[in-house]
Amino acid sequence: MQKFYLYFGTLLIFLAAVASSRGYSLWSSVTTGRFSPTGPRAYHK
Amino acid sequence: MAGDLPPESGAPPASAPPPASKPSVRVFQCPGCGATLNIKAVGQTITVGCGSCGATLDTSREDVQLVEKGQVLKRRIDLPIGTRGQFEGSVFEILGVMGRHDEASGYAWKEYLLFNPYQGFRWLSEAGGQWSYVSPLKGVPKVDDSISFKTGMKPRAELGGRTFVHFQNSVGIVDFVIGEFYWRVRKGDKSKLADYVDPPDLLSCETNESERIWTRCTYLTPEAVGAAFRLPNPLPYAIGVAPNQPNPYLERWRGLRDTWFLFTIAILVLFVLHKIRSPHQELFEESLHYEPTATAAEKVVRLGPYEITGNGNFELDLHADLNNSYFDADVDLVNDSTGEAHDMQVGAEYWSGYDSDGSWSEGSTSGDDLETGIGPGTYHLVITPSAANGANTPTPVSYRLKGVRGVSVGSNFFLAWLILSVYPLFTFFRSSAFESERWSNSDYAPSDSGDGDDWSSDD
C-alpha cells in the first residue's frame, strides 16, 4: 500500500505540474463544468 | 527447592523451581470427590485444583490434603488441561488454569500454566479473546514513578534499552484454580499488579507482602495461539484493544507520514517554481458601461487587438457596480490570424437588503473565467453583455474588465495535495482511535468528572 501511495502520489504531482504548466485548471473545470477545452471554433460575426 | 515454603496470596514464587531431570507422573484420587488426578510436574506441583469438584488440594506432601472445597461451575476454558503447544521451539503442556479478576473493576482474565520438563514454566494469559505469552523476566526493570499531568508524563519502567509506560495498577483476586500449580494458591488470594506497556510487550509486576515478581507478557493473536496448539477450531475472536496489542495503523502512519511530508515539500517547490515562471501578463484593463437602452449593435463591445505570445491560458476578471442586480457577458476571444474563437463567460450578481435579523447580502460583485489552450497570435474580444435587476428589468451597469494571459494555476497543486492527504490523515485518525481505545482501559482514561487531577486537565 505504501508503494502504491508513493507511485500514485508521484504520478498525481506530475500531472498537476504538467496541467499547471499548460495553464489548465482542474478546479476551474469542476466549477464551470467544462472539463476539457472544447477548442476554438470558427468565429462568425 | 527443599525447605522453601512458597509464598501465600496467589503470587507465584520469584523463581520457579528448576525443571525435573526425568519427567514422571503421579496419580492420586481427589479427597473431595474421588476423581483420579495426575501430577505431571512431580516434585514441583504443590497445589492442585480438582476440575471435577473444584476443590483445592495441597500436594506438597505424600498424603494429599484438602485445602478448600470448591464449587463446580461452568467455565469457558479455551485450552483444556493436557493440551500441548509449541512455544520458543519447545513443546509445552497446559498443567493448570487460574481465573482472576480485578478487585476494583471486576475485569476478569485467565492464566494457563504451561510446563516443559526441560524449559520449565511459562503462562498464557487471556482476557476478552486477547492473549499474551508470559515468561519470567531476566533482570529487574528500573522504575521511575514520576508523574506529571502537565507534561503528560507517566511512570515508566526501563529494561534493555526499552521504555515501558505505566498502564494500570490493580489488585488481582483468584476466582478458581484447576490443575497443577507450583506455588500455594487458592480462591480469594490477592496480589497487587502493576503493568507497564511497550507493545507488543507488557511488563507486569506482581507484589505481595514478601516479594515482587516481574514477568514479560508478549501479545499473541488468537490465530497464533490456535496455530501453536494446532486447534481444530478457531479460538474466540478478540474484543477491544489489549494493553500490549501492536497498533496496526501506527507503522503504516509512520511510513505514510514521511512520504506525505516529502510530497508536501515537492508540491510547494513545484508551485513556487510555477508561480515564478508564469508570465501573468496583463493585456488590458478597461472600464465599460452597459446601457440597456442602446441598440443591439451598440451593446456589443469590441476590445483589442492584443498580442499573445507563447501557449497558455487567458483569464478574464470582472468587477461590476451591482445593486440588487446581475450582470452577464458572453465573450469571444477571436484569433485574428486563424479566425478561430474561444467562448468565455463572465458574470456576477449581488443582492442585499434588510429583514427582521438586520441587513443581509448575497453574491459577489466580481467574477472570472479561465480559458486554456490559447496559442500565440493577435486576438480581439467581442463582448455581449446583459444586466437586469430583481424584477428582470434590464438595468445599466458600470463594469471593469481585465484580461491576463499566462496566469498561474496553483489550484492543481492544492487539489493534488488534498487528494494525497486523505489516506495519511485517515490512517492517522485510525491510529489515534486505536490508541484512545487502548488507553481507555488504563488508569489514565479521560474522566468526565472534571476534577483537578483529571489526566485530561490542562493544568
Short mmCIF file of C-alpha atoms in Angstrom, two decimals:
data_model
loop_
_atom_site.label_atom_id
_atom_site.label_comp_id
_atom_site.label_asym_id
_atom_site.label_seq_id
_atom_site.Cartn_x
_atom_site.Cartn_y
_atom_site.Cartn_z
CA MET A 1 0.00 0.00 0.00
CA GLN A 2 2.87 2.33 0.78
CA LYS A 3 4.43 1.67 -2.60
CA PHE A 4 1.10 2.27 -4.33
CA TYR A 5 0.75 5.56 -2.44
CA LEU A 6 4.25 6.58 -3.48
CA TYR A 7 3.67 5.79 -7.17
CA PHE A 8 0.19 7.29 -7.20
CA GLY A 9 1.38 10.45 -5.46
CA THR A 10 4.30 10.90 -7.81
CA LEU A 11 2.02 10.49 -10.82
CA LEU A 12 -0.55 12.91 -9.39
CA ILE A 13 2.05 15.59 -8.70
CA PHE A 14 3.50 15.11 -12.18
CA LEU A 15 0.04 15.52 -13.73
CA ALA A 16 -0.63 18.60 -11.62
CA ALA A 17 2.68 20.14 -12.73
CA VAL A 18 2.01 19.39 -16.40
CA ALA A 19 -1.55 20.72 -16.22
CA SER A 20 -0.39 23.92 -14.49
CA SER A 21 2.45 24.47 -16.96
CA ARG A 22 -0.10 24.32 -19.77
CA GLY A 23 -2.45 26.66 -17.96
CA TYR A 24 -5.15 24.10 -17.23
CA SER A 25 -7.14 24.38 -14.04
CA LEU A 26 -8.91 21.25 -12.84
CA TRP A 27 -10.72 23.28 -10.17
CA SER A 28 -12.00 25.70 -12.77
CA SER A 29 -13.17 22.78 -14.87
CA VAL A 30 -15.06 21.33 -11.92
CA THR A 31 -16.73 24.63 -11.04
CA THR A 32 -17.67 25.54 -14.60
CA GLY A 33 -18.49 22.01 -15.70
CA ARG A 34 -16.07 22.31 -18.60
CA PHE A 35 -13.59 19.54 -18.13
CA SER A 36 -11.66 19.93 -21.32
CA PRO A 37 -11.32 22.84 -23.63
CA THR A 38 -13.67 22.28 -26.47
CA GLY A 39 -11.15 24.07 -28.58
CA PRO A 40 -11.64 27.15 -30.65
CA ARG A 41 -14.47 27.33 -33.12
CA ALA A 42 -14.77 29.28 -36.30
CA TYR A 43 -15.88 32.81 -35.46
CA HIS A 44 -18.91 34.13 -37.24
CA LYS A 45 -19.65 37.82 -36.82
CA MET B 1 13.62 -26.13 46.37
CA ALA B 2 13.66 -28.26 49.60
CA GLY B 3 12.99 -26.30 52.79
CA ASP B 4 11.49 -23.36 50.94
CA LEU B 5 7.90 -22.53 51.68
CA PRO B 6 6.33 -20.93 48.63
CA PRO B 7 4.57 -17.62 49.33
CA GLU B 8 0.85 -17.31 50.01
CA SER B 9 -1.62 -14.94 48.38
CA GLY B 10 -1.82 -16.17 44.78
CA ALA B 11 1.55 -14.93 43.57
CA PRO B 12 3.91 -17.49 42.12
CA PRO B 13 7.37 -17.57 43.75
CA ALA B 14 10.10 -15.32 42.42
CA SER B 15 11.79 -18.17 40.69
CA ALA B 16 10.09 -21.33 39.53
CA PRO B 17 11.84 -24.46 40.73
CA PRO B 18 14.32 -25.96 38.26
CA PRO B 19 12.71 -28.48 35.90
CA ALA B 20 12.89 -32.13 36.87
CA SER B 21 15.62 -34.09 35.14
CA LYS B 22 13.29 -37.03 34.45
CA PRO B 23 9.64 -36.42 33.54
CA SER B 24 7.24 -38.59 35.60
CA VAL B 25 3.57 -38.64 36.55
CA ARG B 26 1.99 -39.05 39.99
CA VAL B 27 -1.56 -40.37 40.14
CA PHE B 28 -3.87 -39.91 43.11
CA GLN B 29 -7.53 -39.54 43.99
CA CYS B 30 -9.17 -36.26 44.91
CA PRO B 31 -10.14 -36.40 48.60
CA GLY B 32 -13.13 -34.22 47.77
CA CYS B 33 -14.84 -36.31 45.11
CA GLY B 34 -12.67 -39.32 44.40
CA ALA B 35 -11.82 -38.25 40.84
CA THR B 36 -8.49 -39.54 39.56
CA LEU B 37 -5.97 -36.74 39.18
CA ASN B 38 -2.48 -36.67 37.66
CA ILE B 39 0.52 -34.59 38.57
CA LYS B 40 2.89 -34.20 35.66
CA ALA B 41 5.35 -31.77 37.24
CA VAL B 42 6.27 -34.17 40.00
CA GLY B 43 8.40 -32.59 42.71
CA GLN B 44 7.25 -29.11 41.68
CA THR B 45 3.48 -29.06 41.84
CA ILE B 46 2.24 -28.34 45.33
CA THR B 47 -1.30 -27.15 44.58
CA VAL B 48 -3.87 -28.93 42.50
CA GLY B 49 -7.34 -27.70 41.67
CA CYS B 50 -9.73 -30.53 41.02
CA GLY B 51 -11.56 -29.99 37.75
CA SER B 52 -14.39 -32.24 38.82
CA CYS B 53 -15.44 -30.80 42.17
CA GLY B 54 -13.50 -27.52 42.25
CA ALA B 55 -11.61 -28.44 45.43
CA THR B 56 -8.15 -27.01 46.10
CA LEU B 57 -5.65 -29.66 47.22
CA ASP B 58 -2.22 -29.44 48.84
CA THR B 59 0.05 -31.99 47.17
CA SER B 60 3.29 -30.87 48.75
CA ARG B 61 3.34 -33.98 50.86
CA GLU B 62 2.75 -37.62 50.08
CA ASP B 63 -0.74 -37.55 51.60
CA VAL B 64 -2.86 -35.12 49.61
CA GLN B 65 -4.66 -32.61 51.84
CA LEU B 66 -7.97 -30.97 51.04
CA VAL B 67 -7.39 -27.21 51.43
CA GLU B 68 -10.77 -25.96 50.38
CA LYS B 69 -13.90 -27.46 48.92
CA GLY B 70 -14.99 -25.88 45.72
CA GLN B 71 -17.96 -25.47 43.52
CA VAL B 72 -18.41 -27.00 40.14
CA LEU B 73 -19.08 -24.02 37.92
CA LYS B 74 -19.36 -23.98 34.17
CA ARG B 75 -16.36 -22.04 32.94
CA ARG B 76 -15.18 -21.44 29.45
CA ILE B 77 -11.74 -22.98 29.22
CA ASP B 78 -10.41 -22.49 25.70
CA LEU B 79 -7.34 -24.67 26.24
CA PRO B 80 -8.11 -27.83 28.25
CA ILE B 81 -5.54 -29.14 30.68
CA GLY B 82 -3.19 -31.52 28.94
CA THR B 83 -3.27 -29.63 25.64
CA ARG B 84 0.19 -29.30 24.13
CA GLY B 85 1.53 -26.46 22.07
CA GLN B 86 4.84 -25.19 20.72
CA PHE B 87 6.48 -22.04 22.02
CA GLU B 88 10.07 -20.87 21.74
CA GLY B 89 10.87 -24.04 19.84
CA SER B 90 9.75 -26.35 22.66
CA VAL B 91 6.56 -28.25 23.40
CA PHE B 92 4.71 -27.07 26.49
CA GLU B 93 1.75 -28.74 28.13
CA ILE B 94 -1.02 -26.95 29.95
CA LEU B 95 -0.92 -28.03 33.57
CA GLY B 96 -3.30 -25.62 35.20
CA VAL B 97 -5.78 -22.82 34.64
CA MET B 98 -6.35 -20.00 37.08
CA GLY B 99 -9.10 -17.42 36.83
CA ARG B 100 -8.63 -13.97 38.38
CA HIS B 101 -10.43 -10.66 38.41
CA ASP B 102 -9.55 -7.07 39.25
CA GLU B 103 -10.93 -6.09 42.63
CA ALA B 104 -11.93 -2.58 41.54
CA SER B 105 -13.37 -3.07 38.07
CA GLY B 106 -14.31 -6.74 38.04
CA TYR B 107 -12.31 -7.16 34.83
CA ALA B 108 -11.56 -10.90 34.58
CA TRP B 109 -8.84 -12.91 32.93
CA LYS B 110 -7.46 -16.45 32.88
CA GLU B 111 -3.90 -17.68 33.18
CA TYR B 112 -2.87 -21.02 31.74
CA LEU B 113 0.23 -22.55 33.29
CA LEU B 114 2.48 -24.15 30.68
CA PHE B 115 5.14 -26.69 31.53
CA ASN B 116 8.07 -28.24 29.72
CA PRO B 117 10.26 -30.60 31.77
CA TYR B 118 13.44 -29.03 30.37
CA GLN B 119 12.38 -25.38 29.84
CA GLY B 120 10.29 -25.02 32.97
CA PHE B 121 7.16 -22.96 33.41
CA ARG B 122 5.51 -20.29 31.28
CA TRP B 123 2.00 -18.86 31.16
CA LEU B 124 -0.61 -17.86 28.66
CA SER B 125 -2.83 -15.02 29.80
CA GLU B 126 -6.21 -14.48 28.16
CA ALA B 127 -8.89 -11.83 28.58
CA GLY B 128 -11.64 -11.00 26.13
CA GLY B 129 -10.02 -13.17 23.48
CA GLN B 130 -6.73 -11.24 23.77
CA TRP B 131 -3.71 -13.45 24.53
CA SER B 132 -0.23 -12.91 25.90
CA TYR B 133 2.69 -15.29 26.26
CA VAL B 134 4.09 -14.73 29.75
CA SER B 135 7.64 -15.55 30.70
CA PRO B 136 9.76 -14.78 33.73
CA LEU B 137 11.82 -11.64 33.34
CA LYS B 138 15.56 -11.83 33.43
CA GLY B 139 16.60 -8.77 35.36
CA VAL B 140 14.64 -6.13 37.21
CA PRO B 141 13.49 -3.02 35.33
CA LYS B 142 14.44 0.42 36.55
CA VAL B 143 11.22 2.11 37.59
CA ASP B 144 10.66 5.87 37.56
CA ASP B 145 7.46 6.81 39.37
CA SER B 146 7.48 10.48 38.30
CA ILE B 147 4.14 11.62 37.03
CA SER B 148 3.06 14.93 35.61
CA PHE B 149 -0.40 15.85 34.45
CA LYS B 150 1.06 18.99 32.89
CA THR B 151 3.51 17.28 30.60
CA GLY B 152 1.62 14.02 30.28
CA MET B 153 4.50 12.06 31.73
CA LYS B 154 3.54 8.75 33.29
CA PRO B 155 5.58 6.42 35.48
CA ARG B 156 7.80 4.20 33.42
CA ALA B 157 9.96 1.12 33.65
CA GLU B 158 13.17 0.81 31.66
CA LEU B 159 14.64 -2.51 30.64
CA GLY B 160 17.11 -3.47 27.96
CA GLY B 161 17.09 -0.03 26.39
CA ARG B 162 13.30 -0.01 26.11
CA THR B 163 10.90 2.21 27.98
CA PHE B 164 7.63 0.74 29.19
CA VAL B 165 4.95 3.24 30.18
CA HIS B 166 2.76 2.59 33.19
CA PHE B 167 -0.68 1.37 32.14
CA GLN B 168 -2.53 0.43 35.28
CA ASN B 169 -2.42 -0.74 38.88
CA SER B 170 -4.85 -3.38 40.05
CA VAL B 171 -5.46 -5.98 42.70
CA GLY B 172 -5.95 -9.44 41.27
CA ILE B 173 -8.16 -11.88 43.16
CA VAL B 174 -8.15 -15.60 42.38
CA ASP B 175 -11.57 -16.90 41.35
CA PHE B 176 -10.72 -20.51 40.66
CA VAL B 177 -7.81 -22.90 40.15
CA ILE B 178 -7.95 -26.05 38.09
CA GLY B 179 -4.97 -28.35 37.57
CA GLU B 180 -1.44 -28.10 38.87
CA PHE B 181 0.45 -25.12 40.26
CA TYR B 182 3.95 -24.95 41.67
CA TRP B 183 3.03 -22.47 44.42
CA ARG B 184 0.33 -22.38 47.07
CA VAL B 185 -2.68 -20.73 45.57
CA ARG B 186 -6.35 -20.80 46.44
CA LYS B 187 -9.54 -18.97 45.66
CA GLY B 188 -9.60 -15.50 47.18
CA ASP B 189 -5.83 -14.96 47.14
CA LYS B 190 -4.90 -11.35 46.34
CA SER B 191 -1.89 -9.79 44.61
CA LYS B 192 -1.06 -6.21 43.66
CA LEU B 193 -0.35 -5.85 39.97
CA ALA B 194 1.34 -3.02 38.09
CA ASP B 195 1.51 -3.13 34.31
CA TYR B 196 3.85 -1.20 32.00
CA VAL B 197 3.42 -1.34 28.24
CA ASP B 198 5.59 -1.04 25.15
CA PRO B 199 3.65 -3.01 22.55
CA PRO B 200 3.87 -5.85 21.78
CA ASP B 201 5.30 -6.38 25.27
CA LEU B 202 3.98 -5.65 28.72
CA LEU B 203 5.96 -5.84 31.94
CA SER B 204 3.85 -6.96 34.86
CA CYS B 205 4.97 -6.53 38.44
CA GLU B 206 3.12 -8.77 40.90
CA THR B 207 3.64 -7.94 44.56
CA ASN B 208 2.60 -9.43 47.87
CA GLU B 209 3.87 -8.87 51.41
CA SER B 210 7.01 -10.87 50.95
CA GLU B 211 8.17 -10.48 47.37
CA ARG B 212 7.90 -8.90 43.99
CA ILE B 213 7.87 -10.76 40.68
CA TRP B 214 8.36 -9.33 37.20
CA THR B 215 7.12 -11.05 34.07
CA ARG B 216 7.13 -10.15 30.39
CA CYS B 217 3.84 -10.58 28.52
CA THR B 218 4.14 -10.68 24.74
CA TYR B 219 0.98 -10.16 22.72
CA LEU B 220 -0.34 -13.11 20.70
CA THR B 221 -3.29 -13.17 18.34
CA PRO B 222 -5.93 -15.86 18.81
CA GLU B 223 -4.79 -17.25 15.47
CA ALA B 224 -1.20 -17.56 16.69
CA VAL B 225 -2.32 -19.39 19.84
CA GLY B 226 -4.55 -21.68 17.80
CA ALA B 227 -1.67 -22.44 15.46
CA ALA B 228 0.70 -23.12 18.37
CA PHE B 229 -1.70 -25.72 19.75
CA ARG B 230 -2.94 -26.88 16.32
CA LEU B 231 -6.51 -26.45 17.45
CA PRO B 232 -9.17 -27.85 15.15
CA ASN B 233 -11.46 -24.88 15.73
CA PRO B 234 -10.59 -21.20 15.90
CA LEU B 235 -10.43 -19.54 19.29
CA PRO B 236 -12.97 -16.82 20.09
CA TYR B 237 -12.14 -13.58 18.34
CA ALA B 238 -10.52 -10.77 20.29
CA ILE B 239 -12.66 -7.96 21.68
CA GLY B 240 -11.39 -4.42 22.11
CA VAL B 241 -7.73 -3.43 22.27
CA ALA B 242 -5.33 -5.15 24.66
CA PRO B 243 -2.81 -3.01 26.57
CA ASN B 244 0.11 -4.59 24.68
CA GLN B 245 -1.60 -5.10 21.35
CA PRO B 246 0.50 -3.71 18.50
CA ASN B 247 -1.16 -0.81 16.69
CA PRO B 248 -1.51 -1.97 13.07
CA TYR B 249 -2.06 1.59 11.88
CA LEU B 250 0.91 3.16 13.67
CA GLU B 251 3.61 1.67 11.45
CA ARG B 252 1.51 2.42 8.39
CA TRP B 253 1.04 6.03 9.54
CA ARG B 254 4.75 6.46 10.22
CA GLY B 255 5.61 5.23 6.72
CA LEU B 256 2.93 7.36 5.09
CA ARG B 257 3.81 10.40 7.16
CA ASP B 258 7.34 10.57 5.75
CA THR B 259 6.14 10.10 2.17
CA TRP B 260 3.33 12.62 2.65
CA PHE B 261 5.80 15.14 4.03
CA LEU B 262 8.05 14.68 1.01
CA PHE B 263 5.07 15.12 -1.29
CA THR B 264 4.11 18.33 0.51
CA ILE B 265 7.61 19.73 0.05
CA ALA B 266 7.65 18.68 -3.61
CA ILE B 267 4.26 20.29 -4.24
CA LEU B 268 5.34 23.52 -2.53
CA VAL B 269 8.56 23.69 -4.54
CA LEU B 270 6.78 22.98 -7.83
CA PHE B 271 4.08 25.54 -7.03
CA VAL B 272 6.64 28.24 -6.28
CA LEU B 273 8.55 27.44 -9.47
CA HIS B 274 5.31 27.50 -11.45
CA LYS B 275 4.34 30.82 -9.88
CA ILE B 276 7.72 32.35 -10.72
CA ARG B 277 7.65 31.08 -14.29
CA SER B 278 4.07 32.12 -15.06
CA PRO B 279 4.16 35.24 -17.25
CA HIS B 280 0.98 36.72 -15.71
CA GLN B 281 0.91 39.31 -18.44
CA GLU B 282 -1.89 41.86 -18.19
CA LEU B 283 -3.19 42.52 -21.68
CA PHE B 284 -5.81 45.13 -20.84
CA GLU B 285 -7.99 46.66 -18.14
CA GLU B 286 -10.98 48.58 -19.39
CA SER B 287 -13.79 50.44 -17.63
CA LEU B 288 -17.01 49.90 -19.55
CA HIS B 289 -20.68 50.66 -19.22
CA TYR B 290 -23.71 48.65 -20.20
CA GLU B 291 -26.70 50.69 -21.27
CA PRO B 292 -29.83 48.62 -21.81
CA THR B 293 -31.47 51.27 -23.94
CA ALA B 294 -28.71 51.10 -26.59
CA THR B 295 -29.23 49.21 -29.84
CA ALA B 296 -28.13 45.60 -30.10
CA ALA B 297 -25.09 46.58 -32.13
CA GLU B 298 -24.18 49.36 -29.69
CA LYS B 299 -24.36 46.97 -26.74
CA VAL B 300 -21.62 44.75 -28.22
CA VAL B 301 -18.15 45.88 -27.14
CA ARG B 302 -15.01 45.14 -29.13
CA LEU B 303 -11.61 45.29 -27.46
CA GLY B 304 -8.18 44.76 -28.96
CA PRO B 305 -6.14 43.82 -30.83
CA TYR B 306 -3.83 42.26 -28.27
CA GLU B 307 -0.69 40.30 -28.96
CA ILE B 308 -0.36 36.95 -27.18
CA THR B 309 3.00 35.20 -27.27
CA GLY B 310 3.51 31.64 -26.21
CA ASN B 311 0.99 28.96 -25.32
CA GLY B 312 -1.02 29.03 -22.14
CA ASN B 313 -4.24 30.31 -20.64
CA PHE B 314 -6.18 33.54 -20.62
CA GLU B 315 -8.19 34.86 -17.69
CA LEU B 316 -10.96 37.44 -17.66
CA ASP B 317 -11.63 39.26 -14.38
CA LEU B 318 -14.86 41.17 -13.94
CA HIS B 319 -15.80 43.78 -11.35
CA ALA B 320 -19.28 45.28 -11.68
CA ASP B 321 -21.15 48.00 -9.78
CA LEU B 322 -24.16 45.95 -8.84
CA ASN B 323 -27.01 46.82 -6.57
CA ASN B 324 -29.60 44.09 -6.37
CA SER B 325 -28.86 43.18 -9.92
CA TYR B 326 -26.89 40.76 -12.03
CA PHE B 327 -24.50 41.14 -14.93
CA ASP B 328 -23.50 38.57 -17.57
CA ALA B 329 -21.22 38.83 -20.55
CA ASP B 330 -20.58 36.39 -23.38
CA VAL B 331 -17.04 36.95 -24.55
CA ASP B 332 -15.50 35.66 -27.78
CA LEU B 333 -11.71 35.66 -27.80
CA VAL B 334 -11.02 35.74 -31.54
CA ASN B 335 -7.71 34.92 -33.18
CA ASP B 336 -7.39 37.44 -35.99
CA SER B 337 -5.00 35.24 -37.95
CA THR B 338 -6.91 31.96 -37.87
CA GLY B 339 -10.44 33.30 -37.38
CA GLU B 340 -10.95 30.85 -34.52
CA ALA B 341 -12.81 31.96 -31.39
CA HIS B 342 -12.74 30.75 -27.79
CA ASP B 343 -16.05 31.06 -25.92
CA MET B 344 -15.86 32.64 -22.49
CA GLN B 345 -18.43 33.80 -19.99
CA VAL B 346 -18.14 36.13 -17.01
CA GLY B 347 -20.89 37.14 -14.65
CA ALA B 348 -21.71 38.45 -11.21
CA GLU B 349 -24.76 39.07 -9.08
CA TYR B 350 -25.18 40.94 -5.84
CA TRP B 351 -28.26 41.22 -3.65
CA SER B 352 -28.75 42.97 -0.32
CA GLY B 353 -31.48 44.20 1.94
CA TYR B 354 -32.90 44.34 5.46
CA ASP B 355 -35.09 41.94 7.34
CA SER B 356 -36.01 41.19 10.95
CA ASP B 357 -32.44 39.97 11.61
CA GLY B 358 -30.82 43.11 10.22
CA SER B 359 -29.02 43.71 6.95
CA TRP B 360 -28.11 40.84 4.65
CA SER B 361 -26.21 40.42 1.43
CA GLU B 362 -25.70 37.61 -1.04
CA GLY B 363 -23.46 37.04 -4.04
CA SER B 364 -20.48 38.98 -5.25
CA THR B 365 -19.73 41.94 -7.48
CA SER B 366 -16.86 40.11 -9.17
CA GLY B 367 -16.41 37.06 -11.38
CA ASP B 368 -13.86 35.44 -13.63
CA ASP B 369 -13.35 32.86 -16.32
CA LEU B 370 -10.28 30.96 -17.44
CA GLU B 371 -9.74 29.63 -20.94
CA THR B 372 -6.93 27.25 -21.69
CA GLY B 373 -5.22 26.17 -24.90
CA ILE B 374 -4.63 29.73 -26.12
CA GLY B 375 -1.91 29.74 -28.75
CA PRO B 376 0.23 32.68 -29.83
CA GLY B 377 -1.34 35.27 -32.13
CA THR B 378 -3.22 38.53 -32.36
CA TYR B 379 -6.59 38.49 -30.61
CA HIS B 380 -9.53 40.74 -30.08
CA LEU B 381 -12.51 40.36 -27.78
CA VAL B 382 -16.18 40.61 -28.69
CA ILE B 383 -18.23 41.24 -25.54
CA THR B 384 -22.00 40.84 -25.48
CA PRO B 385 -23.20 42.00 -22.02
CA SER B 386 -26.58 41.90 -20.33
CA ALA B 387 -27.78 43.04 -16.90
CA ALA B 388 -31.08 43.14 -15.04
CA ASN B 389 -32.47 43.79 -11.59
CA GLY B 390 -34.51 41.52 -9.36
CA ALA B 391 -37.62 42.15 -11.42
CA ASN B 392 -35.68 41.08 -14.50
CA THR B 393 -35.82 44.57 -15.85
CA PRO B 394 -32.68 45.49 -17.82
CA THR B 395 -30.60 47.94 -15.80
CA PRO B 396 -27.48 50.00 -16.63
CA VAL B 397 -24.28 48.69 -15.04
CA SER B 398 -20.75 50.04 -14.99
CA TYR B 399 -18.11 47.34 -15.01
CA ARG B 400 -14.38 46.83 -15.24
CA LEU B 401 -12.85 44.02 -17.30
CA LYS B 402 -9.26 42.87 -17.05
CA GLY B 403 -7.58 40.33 -19.32
CA VAL B 404 -4.46 38.48 -18.19
CA ARG B 405 -2.59 35.77 -20.05
CA GLY B 406 -0.40 33.09 -18.51
CA VAL B 407 -1.91 33.14 -15.02
CA SER B 408 -0.52 30.68 -12.53
CA VAL B 409 -2.83 27.79 -11.73
CA GLY B 410 -1.98 26.83 -8.16
CA SER B 411 -5.28 25.03 -7.62
CA ASN B 412 -3.96 21.93 -9.42
CA PHE B 413 -1.23 21.58 -6.82
CA PHE B 414 -3.64 22.23 -3.98
CA LEU B 415 -6.04 19.61 -5.30
CA ALA B 416 -3.21 17.09 -5.66
CA TRP B 417 -2.11 17.81 -2.08
CA LEU B 418 -5.68 17.42 -0.81
CA ILE B 419 -6.10 14.08 -2.56
CA LEU B 420 -2.74 12.88 -1.29
CA SER B 421 -3.59 13.93 2.27
CA VAL B 422 -6.76 11.89 2.53
CA TYR B 423 -5.23 8.44 3.07
CA PRO B 424 -2.48 9.55 5.51
CA LEU B 425 -4.98 11.57 7.56
CA PHE B 426 -7.39 8.65 7.60
CA THR B 427 -4.60 6.35 8.79
CA PHE B 428 -3.54 8.88 11.42
CA PHE B 429 -7.04 9.11 12.83
CA ARG B 430 -7.42 5.34 12.85
CA SER B 431 -4.11 5.03 14.67
CA SER B 432 -5.17 7.68 17.18
CA ALA B 433 -8.53 5.99 17.67
CA PHE B 434 -6.75 2.68 18.29
CA GLU B 435 -4.53 4.29 20.94
CA SER B 436 -7.51 6.03 22.52
CA GLU B 437 -9.27 2.71 22.82
CA ARG B 438 -6.15 1.11 24.28
CA TRP B 439 -5.72 3.81 26.93
CA SER B 440 -9.44 3.97 27.71
CA ASN B 441 -8.88 0.80 29.75
CA SER B 442 -5.94 2.24 31.68
CA ASP B 443 -5.61 4.28 34.84
CA TYR B 444 -5.21 7.32 32.56
CA ALA B 445 -8.51 7.12 30.76
CA PRO B 446 -10.13 10.54 30.39
CA SER B 447 -12.80 11.01 33.02
CA ASP B 448 -15.97 13.11 32.83
CA SER B 449 -15.68 14.41 36.37
CA GLY B 450 -13.61 17.48 35.50
CA ASP B 451 -11.68 17.10 38.74
CA GLY B 452 -8.43 18.97 39.20
CA ASP B 453 -6.42 15.79 38.91
CA ASP B 454 -8.17 14.69 35.75
CA TRP B 455 -5.50 13.28 33.39
CA SER B 456 -7.09 15.28 30.57
CA SER B 457 -6.87 18.52 32.53
CA ASP B 458 -4.87 21.38 31.06
CA ASP B 459 -3.39 22.22 34.47
#
